[in-house]
Amino acid sequence: MTELTIQSLGQHGDGIAEHGGARVFVPFALPGERVEVALEGERGTLLSIIEPSPERAGPICAYFGTCGGCALQHLSRASYAAFKRGLVANALEHAGVAAEVAELVDATGTGRRRATLHVRKAGAGYMRARSHDVLDIAACPILVPSLHKAAPRIARALQPLAGDSDASFTLTDTGLDLSVKSERKLKPVQLAEFARAHKLARLTFNGDPVFMARPPAVKMGRALVEIPPGSFLQATEAAEATLARLVVEGVGKAKAVADLFSGVGPFALRLAEQSRVHAADSDRPGIAALQKTVNHTQGLKPVDAKVRDLFRDPLAPIELDPFDAVVFDPPRAGAEAQAREIARSKVKTVVAVSCEPKTFARDAAILIAGGYRLESVVPVDQFAFSTHVEVVGVFRR
């Protein structure tokens, strides 16, 4: 055993101390705490807390500390919000971007509507902390109430049929969508029986829809979107609404908007209530779902939805210049190639949405070098008790 004093909190939520001239990372420890740990290289396993921090909070889940899913349940709400805001501020500072970061917006809502559980013979749940072993859980309190206990129960029931597998749940407005990945080869009739027994809206097995009682669909603005298997959806309903509100406010009265990395259209469909929209994404089923939704929704301005790989083939300035505003919401890798083209364009307003502060900061620096001013930066929290945070930035020429 080694006694340490925790000095700071790292970007992954670990407490950081110094020992023998080197940094030691201690999960579940907080700044100012004196702790006893078992050292293994630069990692320390927390054994006991000699002096707890006044910022320490009681976890909401009995599995916290054993389950690898949550990192920050032991942190008070005020310190938690400051930590997540700091992730964005630090990323911008490191990239040389001067900007005032707003207070964290809580968009965790009623909980996550999406979750992937690992299914093994020993049970179903998430990976144990710092392990590849599955922790069998009876419930997960960060999920929406209807998935809280149901997801682990359904996942466990899946094991005799699918064996070792991963079960991805999505709660939609029309029912529960379940996607299963397994090494087994099963007949659709077996899977259909399972789906009916658990009242699923749809069951997808290794990428193939094998059962559908009704299309899983989500309300986006005035539109109802049928979600294709595997298409991206924000983790919480509250986060989607919050991000969309910030995007619409940032775009303002623009008459023509390009929505890049649009997915099934959570921004495009809301923007189309007031603006003409060009939507682009490499997700072919997502773009098809967006176009189908547009065709069946009244009261929208024209929406042009195209399949396009914006990493390899970003919109060039000549294509961007007709738009009053551009919105982009890329994967974690960011939108470096597209940001460089936007920086060369004449577009007046850009709204960038990101789930990774570091790549957001990199792309922001590119836009600023191209003549944009970063008007606002808002961090949004949808992944409760994790070290992930969303960012919305508004840029203007």
Coordinates of C-alpha atoms in Angstrom, one line a residue:
M1 CA 0.0 0.0 0.0
T2 CA 1.1 3.5 -0.8
E3 CA -0.3 6.8 0.6
L4 CA -0.9 9.6 -1.9
T5 CA -2.4 13.0 -2.0
I6 CA -4.5 13.6 -5.2
Q7 CA -3.5 16.9 -6.8
S8 CA -5.8 17.2 -9.8
L9 CA -8.4 15.4 -12.0
G10 CA -7.3 14.1 -15.4
Q11 CA -9.3 14.3 -18.6
H12 CA -10.4 10.7 -18.2
G13 CA -11.7 11.4 -14.7
D14 CA -8.8 9.8 -12.8
G15 CA -7.3 11.5 -9.8
I16 CA -3.6 12.4 -10.5
A17 CA -0.9 12.4 -7.8
E18 CA 2.9 12.4 -7.9
H19 CA 5.0 9.6 -6.5
G20 CA 8.7 9.2 -7.0
G21 CA 8.9 12.0 -9.5
A22 CA 6.3 10.5 -11.7
R23 CA 2.5 10.9 -12.2
V24 CA 0.2 8.3 -10.9
F25 CA -3.5 7.9 -12.1
V26 CA -6.0 6.8 -9.5
P27 CA -9.6 6.1 -10.7
F28 CA -12.4 7.3 -8.4
A29 CA -10.1 9.6 -6.3
L30 CA -10.7 13.4 -6.1
P31 CA -8.3 16.4 -5.8
G32 CA -7.3 17.1 -2.2
E33 CA -8.0 13.6 -1.0
R34 CA -5.4 11.5 0.9
V35 CA -5.8 7.9 -0.3
E36 CA -4.2 4.5 0.1
V37 CA -3.6 2.8 -3.2
A38 CA -2.0 -0.3 -4.7
L39 CA 0.5 0.8 -7.3
E40 CA 1.1 -0.9 -10.6
G41 CA 3.3 1.3 -12.8
E42 CA 1.5 4.6 -13.4
R43 CA -1.8 3.2 -12.3
G44 CA -3.1 3.1 -8.7
T45 CA -6.0 1.0 -7.4
L46 CA -7.9 2.9 -4.7
L47 CA -8.0 0.9 -1.5
S48 CA -9.2 3.5 1.0
I49 CA -9.8 7.2 1.4
I50 CA -8.0 8.6 4.5
E51 CA -9.3 12.2 4.0
P52 CA -12.3 12.6 1.6
S53 CA -12.8 15.7 -0.5
P54 CA -15.8 17.9 0.4
E55 CA -16.7 17.6 -3.3
R56 CA -17.2 13.8 -3.0
A57 CA -20.8 12.7 -3.6
G58 CA -22.6 9.4 -3.1
P59 CA -23.0 7.3 -6.3
I60 CA -26.5 6.7 -7.6
C61 CA -25.6 3.1 -8.7
A62 CA -24.6 0.1 -6.6
Y63 CA -22.2 -1.0 -9.4
F64 CA -20.2 2.2 -9.5
G65 CA -16.5 1.5 -9.1
T66 CA -16.9 -2.1 -10.3
C67 CA -18.7 -1.3 -13.6
G68 CA -16.6 0.4 -16.2
G69 CA -19.5 2.4 -17.6
C70 CA -19.4 5.5 -15.4
A71 CA -16.4 7.5 -14.2
L72 CA -17.7 10.4 -12.3
Q73 CA -20.7 9.4 -10.0
H74 CA -18.5 10.3 -7.0
L75 CA -18.2 14.0 -8.0
S76 CA -20.6 16.7 -6.7
R77 CA -22.8 18.3 -9.3
A78 CA -21.0 21.7 -9.3
S79 CA -17.6 20.1 -9.6
Y80 CA -18.9 17.7 -12.3
A81 CA -20.2 20.6 -14.4
A82 CA -16.9 22.5 -13.9
F83 CA -14.9 19.5 -15.0
K84 CA -16.9 19.0 -18.2
R85 CA -16.8 22.7 -19.0
G86 CA -13.0 22.5 -18.4
L87 CA -12.6 19.8 -21.0
V88 CA -13.8 22.2 -23.6
A89 CA -11.9 25.2 -22.3
N90 CA -8.6 23.3 -22.1
A91 CA -9.0 21.9 -25.6
L92 CA -9.5 25.4 -27.0
E93 CA -6.6 26.8 -25.0
H94 CA -4.3 24.0 -26.2
A95 CA -5.3 24.8 -29.8
G96 CA -4.6 28.5 -29.3
V97 CA -8.3 29.5 -29.6
A98 CA -9.4 32.3 -27.3
A99 CA -13.1 32.0 -26.4
E100 CA -15.4 32.2 -23.5
V101 CA -17.0 28.9 -22.8
A102 CA -20.6 29.0 -21.4
E103 CA -21.8 27.0 -18.4
L104 CA -22.5 23.4 -19.0
V105 CA -26.1 22.7 -20.2
D106 CA -27.6 19.5 -18.7
A107 CA -29.2 17.5 -21.4
T108 CA -29.2 14.1 -19.7
G109 CA -33.0 14.4 -19.5
T110 CA -34.8 11.2 -18.4
G111 CA -31.7 9.1 -19.3
R112 CA -30.1 7.4 -22.2
R113 CA -32.4 6.0 -24.9
R114 CA -29.5 4.0 -26.4
A115 CA -27.2 1.4 -24.8
T116 CA -25.2 -1.7 -25.8
L117 CA -24.9 -4.5 -23.3
H118 CA -22.5 -7.4 -23.6
V119 CA -24.1 -10.8 -23.3
R120 CA -22.2 -13.8 -21.8
K121 CA -23.0 -17.0 -20.1
A122 CA -22.3 -15.4 -16.8
G123 CA -24.8 -12.6 -17.4
A124 CA -25.3 -9.4 -19.3
G125 CA -24.1 -5.9 -18.7
Y126 CA -21.1 -3.6 -19.2
M127 CA -17.4 -4.4 -18.9
R128 CA -15.9 -4.3 -15.4
A129 CA -13.6 -1.4 -14.7
R130 CA -10.2 -1.9 -16.2
S131 CA -11.2 -5.4 -17.4
H132 CA -12.6 -7.3 -20.4
D133 CA -14.9 -9.3 -18.2
V134 CA -18.6 -8.6 -18.2
L135 CA -20.3 -7.4 -15.1
D136 CA -23.8 -8.9 -14.8
I137 CA -26.2 -6.1 -13.8
A138 CA -29.9 -6.1 -12.8
A139 CA -30.5 -2.5 -13.7
C140 CA -28.8 0.6 -15.1
P141 CA -30.0 3.9 -13.6
I142 CA -28.6 6.2 -16.3
L143 CA -31.0 4.6 -18.9
V144 CA -34.5 5.9 -19.5
P145 CA -37.0 4.3 -17.1
S146 CA -38.4 1.8 -19.6
L147 CA -34.8 0.5 -20.3
H148 CA -33.5 0.7 -16.7
K149 CA -34.4 -2.9 -15.9
A150 CA -35.7 -4.2 -19.2
A151 CA -32.5 -3.9 -21.2
P152 CA -30.5 -6.2 -18.8
R153 CA -33.4 -8.6 -18.6
I154 CA -33.9 -8.9 -22.3
A155 CA -30.1 -9.2 -22.9
R156 CA -29.9 -12.1 -20.4
A157 CA -32.8 -13.8 -22.1
L158 CA -30.9 -13.6 -25.4
Q159 CA -27.9 -15.6 -24.3
P160 CA -29.4 -19.1 -24.7
L161 CA -30.4 -18.2 -28.2
A162 CA -27.5 -16.0 -29.5
G163 CA -24.7 -17.1 -27.2
D164 CA -21.9 -14.6 -26.5
S165 CA -23.1 -11.5 -28.2
D166 CA -23.7 -7.7 -28.0
A167 CA -27.2 -6.3 -27.7
S168 CA -27.7 -2.7 -28.7
F169 CA -31.0 -1.2 -27.5
T170 CA -32.7 2.0 -28.9
L171 CA -35.9 3.2 -27.4
T172 CA -37.9 5.0 -30.1
D173 CA -41.3 6.7 -30.1
T174 CA -42.9 3.6 -31.7
G175 CA -41.2 0.9 -29.6
L176 CA -37.9 -0.8 -28.7
D177 CA -35.4 -1.5 -31.4
L178 CA -32.8 -4.2 -30.7
S179 CA -29.7 -5.0 -32.8
V180 CA -27.7 -8.1 -32.0
K181 CA -24.2 -9.1 -33.1
S182 CA -23.3 -12.8 -32.6
E183 CA -21.1 -15.4 -34.1
R184 CA -24.0 -17.8 -34.3
K185 CA -26.1 -18.4 -37.4
L186 CA -29.8 -18.4 -36.4
K187 CA -33.0 -18.9 -38.4
P188 CA -35.2 -15.8 -38.7
V189 CA -38.2 -17.8 -37.2
Q190 CA -36.2 -18.3 -33.9
L191 CA -35.4 -14.6 -33.7
A192 CA -39.0 -13.6 -34.5
E193 CA -40.3 -15.7 -31.7
F194 CA -37.8 -13.9 -29.3
A195 CA -38.8 -10.5 -30.7
R196 CA -42.5 -11.1 -30.2
A197 CA -42.0 -12.5 -26.7
H198 CA -40.3 -9.3 -25.7
K199 CA -42.6 -7.0 -27.6
L200 CA -39.8 -5.5 -29.8
A201 CA -40.6 -3.1 -32.6
R202 CA -37.7 -4.4 -34.6
L203 CA -34.9 -7.0 -34.3
T204 CA -31.8 -6.8 -36.4
F205 CA -29.4 -9.7 -36.3
N206 CA -25.8 -9.2 -37.6
G207 CA -27.0 -6.2 -39.7
D208 CA -30.0 -7.9 -41.2
P209 CA -33.5 -6.9 -40.0
V210 CA -35.2 -10.3 -39.2
F211 CA -38.4 -9.0 -37.5
M212 CA -40.4 -5.8 -37.6
A213 CA -43.8 -5.3 -35.9
R214 CA -43.6 -1.6 -36.7
P215 CA -40.9 0.7 -38.0
P216 CA -38.9 2.3 -35.1
A217 CA -39.4 6.0 -35.5
V218 CA -38.4 9.2 -33.7
K219 CA -40.1 12.6 -33.7
M220 CA -37.8 15.4 -35.0
G221 CA -39.5 18.8 -35.0
R222 CA -42.8 18.3 -36.8
A223 CA -41.5 15.2 -38.7
L224 CA -41.5 11.5 -37.7
V225 CA -38.3 9.8 -38.9
E226 CA -38.0 6.0 -39.4
I227 CA -34.6 5.1 -38.1
P228 CA -32.6 2.6 -40.2
P229 CA -30.6 -0.1 -38.5
G230 CA -27.2 1.2 -37.4
S231 CA -28.0 4.9 -38.1
F232 CA -26.8 7.5 -35.6
L233 CA -29.1 8.9 -33.0
Q234 CA -28.2 11.2 -30.1
A235 CA -28.1 9.2 -26.8
T236 CA -30.8 11.3 -25.1
E237 CA -33.9 12.9 -26.4
A238 CA -33.1 16.0 -24.4
A239 CA -29.7 16.3 -26.0
E240 CA -31.1 16.1 -29.5
A241 CA -33.6 18.8 -28.7
T242 CA -31.0 21.0 -27.0
L243 CA -28.4 20.7 -29.8
A244 CA -31.1 21.3 -32.4
R245 CA -32.2 24.4 -30.6
L246 CA -28.7 25.8 -30.4
V247 CA -28.2 25.1 -34.1
V248 CA -31.4 26.8 -35.1
E249 CA -30.6 29.8 -32.9
G250 CA -27.1 30.0 -34.4
V251 CA -28.3 29.8 -38.0
G252 CA -30.8 32.6 -37.3
K253 CA -32.7 33.9 -40.3
A254 CA -30.6 32.2 -43.0
K255 CA -32.7 31.3 -46.1
A256 CA -30.4 28.6 -47.4
V257 CA -28.4 26.2 -45.1
A258 CA -26.1 23.3 -45.7
D259 CA -26.3 20.6 -43.1
L260 CA -23.2 18.5 -43.4
F261 CA -22.8 15.1 -41.7
S262 CA -26.6 15.3 -41.4
G263 CA -27.4 11.7 -40.6
V264 CA -31.2 11.1 -40.6
G265 CA -31.8 14.8 -40.2
P266 CA -32.3 15.9 -36.6
F267 CA -31.0 19.4 -37.6
A268 CA -32.0 19.5 -41.3
L269 CA -35.7 18.7 -40.5
R270 CA -35.9 21.4 -37.9
L271 CA -34.0 23.9 -40.1
A272 CA -36.4 23.1 -43.0
E273 CA -39.3 24.6 -41.0
Q274 CA -37.8 28.0 -42.0
S275 CA -34.9 27.5 -44.5
R276 CA -34.1 25.7 -47.7
V277 CA -31.6 22.9 -46.7
H278 CA -29.0 20.8 -48.5
A279 CA -28.1 17.8 -46.4
A280 CA -25.1 15.5 -47.0
D281 CA -23.8 12.4 -45.3
S282 CA -22.0 9.2 -46.2
D283 CA -24.7 7.2 -44.4
R284 CA -26.8 6.0 -47.4
P285 CA -29.7 4.5 -45.4
G286 CA -29.7 7.6 -43.2
I287 CA -30.0 9.9 -46.2
A288 CA -32.7 7.7 -47.7
A289 CA -34.7 7.9 -44.4
L290 CA -34.3 11.7 -44.4
Q291 CA -35.5 12.0 -48.0
K292 CA -38.5 9.7 -47.2
T293 CA -39.3 11.8 -44.2
V294 CA -39.2 15.0 -46.2
N295 CA -41.5 13.5 -48.8
H296 CA -44.1 12.6 -46.1
T297 CA -43.9 15.8 -44.0
Q298 CA -46.0 18.9 -44.7
G299 CA -44.9 22.4 -44.1
L300 CA -41.2 22.1 -44.8
K301 CA -39.1 24.2 -47.1
P302 CA -37.3 22.2 -49.9
V303 CA -34.7 19.7 -48.6
D304 CA -32.1 18.2 -50.9
A305 CA -30.4 15.2 -49.4
K306 CA -27.3 13.6 -51.0
V307 CA -25.0 10.8 -50.1
R308 CA -21.4 12.1 -49.9
D309 CA -18.2 11.2 -48.2
L310 CA -17.3 14.6 -46.6
F311 CA -13.9 13.3 -45.4
R312 CA -12.7 12.4 -48.9
D313 CA -14.9 14.7 -50.9
P314 CA -15.8 17.8 -48.8
L315 CA -18.0 20.6 -50.3
A316 CA -15.7 23.1 -52.1
P317 CA -16.1 26.9 -51.8
I318 CA -17.9 27.1 -55.1
E319 CA -20.5 24.7 -53.7
L320 CA -20.7 26.4 -50.3
D321 CA -20.9 30.0 -51.3
P322 CA -24.6 29.9 -52.3
F323 CA -25.5 29.1 -48.6
D324 CA -26.2 31.7 -45.9
A325 CA -25.1 29.2 -43.2
V326 CA -23.4 25.9 -42.8
V327 CA -23.9 23.4 -40.0
F328 CA -21.6 20.4 -39.5
D329 CA -21.8 17.6 -36.9
P330 CA -19.0 15.1 -37.7
P331 CA -18.0 11.9 -35.9
R332 CA -15.3 12.1 -33.2
A333 CA -12.5 12.5 -35.8
G334 CA -13.9 16.0 -36.6
A335 CA -14.2 17.6 -40.0
E336 CA -10.7 18.9 -40.8
A337 CA -11.0 18.6 -44.6
Q338 CA -14.4 20.2 -44.7
A339 CA -13.4 22.9 -42.2
R340 CA -10.5 23.9 -44.6
E341 CA -13.0 24.3 -47.5
I342 CA -15.4 26.3 -45.4
A343 CA -12.5 28.6 -44.3
R344 CA -11.9 29.4 -48.0
S345 CA -15.6 30.1 -48.6
K346 CA -17.8 33.2 -48.3
V347 CA -20.4 31.6 -46.0
K348 CA -21.3 34.2 -43.3
T349 CA -22.4 31.8 -40.5
V350 CA -21.1 28.4 -39.4
V351 CA -22.5 26.3 -36.6
A352 CA -20.2 23.4 -35.5
V353 CA -21.4 20.6 -33.4
S354 CA -19.0 18.1 -31.9
C355 CA -18.7 15.2 -29.5
E356 CA -15.0 15.6 -29.1
P357 CA -13.6 18.9 -27.7
K358 CA -10.1 18.3 -29.1
T359 CA -11.2 18.0 -32.8
F360 CA -13.7 20.8 -32.3
A361 CA -10.8 23.0 -31.2
R362 CA -8.7 22.0 -34.1
D363 CA -11.5 22.7 -36.6
A364 CA -12.3 26.0 -34.8
A365 CA -8.7 27.1 -35.3
I366 CA -8.9 26.4 -39.0
L367 CA -12.1 28.5 -39.3
I368 CA -10.6 31.4 -37.3
A369 CA -7.5 31.3 -39.5
G370 CA -9.8 31.6 -42.5
G371 CA -11.4 34.8 -41.1
Y372 CA -14.2 33.6 -38.9
R373 CA -14.9 34.9 -35.3
L374 CA -15.9 32.4 -32.7
E375 CA -19.0 34.0 -31.3
S376 CA -20.1 31.4 -28.7
V377 CA -19.2 28.0 -27.3
V378 CA -21.7 26.0 -25.4
P379 CA -20.9 22.6 -23.8
V380 CA -23.8 20.2 -23.6
D381 CA -23.9 17.1 -21.3
Q382 CA -25.8 14.1 -22.5
F383 CA -23.5 11.3 -21.3
A384 CA -24.2 11.3 -17.6
F385 CA -21.2 10.6 -15.3
S386 CA -18.9 10.0 -18.3
T387 CA -15.9 12.1 -19.5
H388 CA -17.6 12.9 -22.8
V389 CA -19.1 16.3 -23.6
E390 CA -20.8 17.8 -26.6
V391 CA -19.9 21.3 -28.0
V392 CA -21.8 23.7 -30.1
G393 CA -19.8 26.7 -31.6
V394 CA -21.2 29.6 -33.6
F395 CA -18.8 31.3 -36.1
R396 CA -19.5 34.4 -38.1
R397 CA -17.6 36.4 -40.7

